[in-house]
Coordinates of C-alpha atoms in Angstrom, one line a residue:
Q302 CA 0.0 0.0 0.0
V303 CA 1.0 3.6 -0.4
Q304 CA 2.9 5.1 2.5
L305 CA 4.2 8.6 3.0
V306 CA 6.4 9.0 6.1
E307 CA 7.4 12.4 7.3
S308 CA 10.4 13.0 9.5
G309 CA 12.6 15.8 10.7
G310 CA 10.2 17.8 12.8
G311 CA 11.0 19.0 16.3
L312 CA 11.5 22.0 18.6
V313 CA 13.6 24.9 17.3
Q314 CA 14.1 28.5 18.4
A315 CA 12.8 31.3 16.3
G316 CA 15.3 32.1 13.5
G317 CA 16.4 28.5 13.4
S318 CA 16.1 25.9 10.7
L319 CA 14.7 22.4 10.1
R320 CA 14.6 20.1 7.2
L321 CA 11.6 17.9 6.8
S322 CA 11.7 14.7 4.7
C323 CA 8.9 12.6 3.3
A324 CA 9.8 9.1 2.1
A325 CA 7.3 7.5 -0.3
S326 CA 6.7 3.8 -0.9
G327 CA 4.1 1.7 -2.7
L328 CA 3.8 4.1 -5.6
T329 CA 5.7 5.2 -8.7
F330 CA 7.1 8.4 -7.1
S331 CA 8.0 10.1 -10.4
R332 CA 4.3 10.0 -11.5
Y333 CA 3.3 12.2 -8.6
A334 CA 3.6 15.8 -7.9
M335 CA 4.2 16.4 -4.2
G336 CA 3.0 18.9 -1.7
W337 CA 3.6 20.0 1.9
F338 CA 0.7 21.3 4.0
R339 CA 0.5 22.3 7.7
Q340 CA -2.2 22.6 10.3
A341 CA -1.8 24.7 13.4
P342 CA -3.9 24.1 16.5
G343 CA -7.4 25.4 16.0
K344 CA -6.8 26.3 12.4
E345 CA -7.6 24.7 9.1
R346 CA -5.0 22.8 7.1
E347 CA -3.1 25.1 4.7
F348 CA -1.0 24.7 1.7
V349 CA 2.7 25.4 2.1
A350 CA 4.6 24.3 -1.0
A351 CA 4.3 22.0 -4.0
I352 CA 6.7 20.6 -6.6
S353 CA 6.0 19.1 -10.0
R354 CA 7.0 15.6 -11.1
S355 CA 10.3 16.7 -12.6
G356 CA 11.0 19.4 -10.0
G357 CA 10.8 22.1 -12.6
G358 CA 7.6 23.7 -11.2
I359 CA 7.8 24.9 -7.6
Y360 CA 5.1 26.8 -5.7
Y361 CA 4.8 28.4 -2.3
V362 CA 2.3 30.1 -0.1
D363 CA 3.3 33.8 0.2
S364 CA 4.1 33.5 3.9
V365 CA 7.0 31.1 3.4
K366 CA 8.5 32.5 0.2
G367 CA 12.2 33.2 0.6
R368 CA 12.4 31.1 3.8
F369 CA 11.3 27.6 2.7
T370 CA 12.6 25.5 -0.1
I371 CA 10.9 22.4 -1.5
S372 CA 12.9 19.8 -3.4
R373 CA 12.7 16.2 -4.4
D374 CA 14.9 13.2 -5.2
N375 CA 13.0 10.8 -7.5
A376 CA 15.7 8.2 -7.2
K377 CA 15.2 8.2 -3.4
K378 CA 11.5 8.7 -3.6
T379 CA 11.7 11.5 -1.2
V380 CA 10.5 15.1 -1.0
Y381 CA 12.1 17.6 1.3
L382 CA 11.1 20.9 2.9
Q383 CA 14.0 23.1 4.0
M384 CA 12.7 25.6 6.5
N385 CA 14.9 28.6 7.4
S386 CA 14.3 31.7 9.5
L387 CA 11.5 29.9 11.3
K388 CA 8.9 32.0 13.1
S389 CA 6.5 31.1 15.9
E390 CA 3.6 31.2 13.4
D391 CA 5.3 28.3 11.5
T392 CA 4.4 26.0 14.5
A393 CA 2.1 23.3 13.1
V394 CA 1.9 19.7 12.1
Y395 CA 3.4 19.4 8.7
Y396 CA 2.0 16.8 6.2
C397 CA 3.3 15.7 2.8
A398 CA 0.9 14.6 0.1
A399 CA 1.0 13.1 -3.3
T400 CA -1.1 14.0 -6.3
L401 CA -1.7 12.6 -9.8
S402 CA -3.3 15.9 -10.9
Y403 CA -2.1 18.0 -13.7
G404 CA -2.7 21.5 -14.8
D405 CA -3.0 24.5 -12.5
W406 CA -1.2 23.6 -9.2
R407 CA -3.8 25.5 -7.3
T408 CA -6.4 23.0 -8.3
W409 CA -4.4 19.8 -7.6
E410 CA -6.3 17.2 -5.6
Y411 CA -4.1 15.1 -3.4
N412 CA -4.5 11.3 -3.4
H413 CA -2.3 10.2 -0.5
W414 CA -1.2 11.8 2.8
G415 CA 1.4 11.2 5.4
Q416 CA 0.7 11.1 9.1
G417 CA 2.4 14.4 9.8
T418 CA 5.4 15.6 11.8
Q419 CA 5.2 18.3 14.5
V420 CA 7.2 21.5 14.1
T421 CA 7.3 23.8 17.1
V422 CA 9.1 27.1 17.0
S423 CA 9.7 28.8 20.3
S424 CA 10.0 32.6 20.5

């Protein structure tokens, strides 16, 4: 079965960095575009970043532009989220997701989700 397993979360001080990883199994990774989402306590899940199948298309929510970098390694079936200059408002559970959708990235529907990894930024 398809599994997406996130890792790399933790507690970090404001201004610090973390690198999240999401290892995929049970699917042909290169067929999927990948995304990162997050959900803070009491808030709805929000889109953070996405990357196309080849890595040539990369998209971010405005609040993380210039601080976060999404990347992928198709040989390792892994997608990454490098998070720099972290702020307290970045505190959330971060989820990776896989989609077979094409076209406008804002309309992608995600088929598979990971279990999430907690990121806590202390101020």
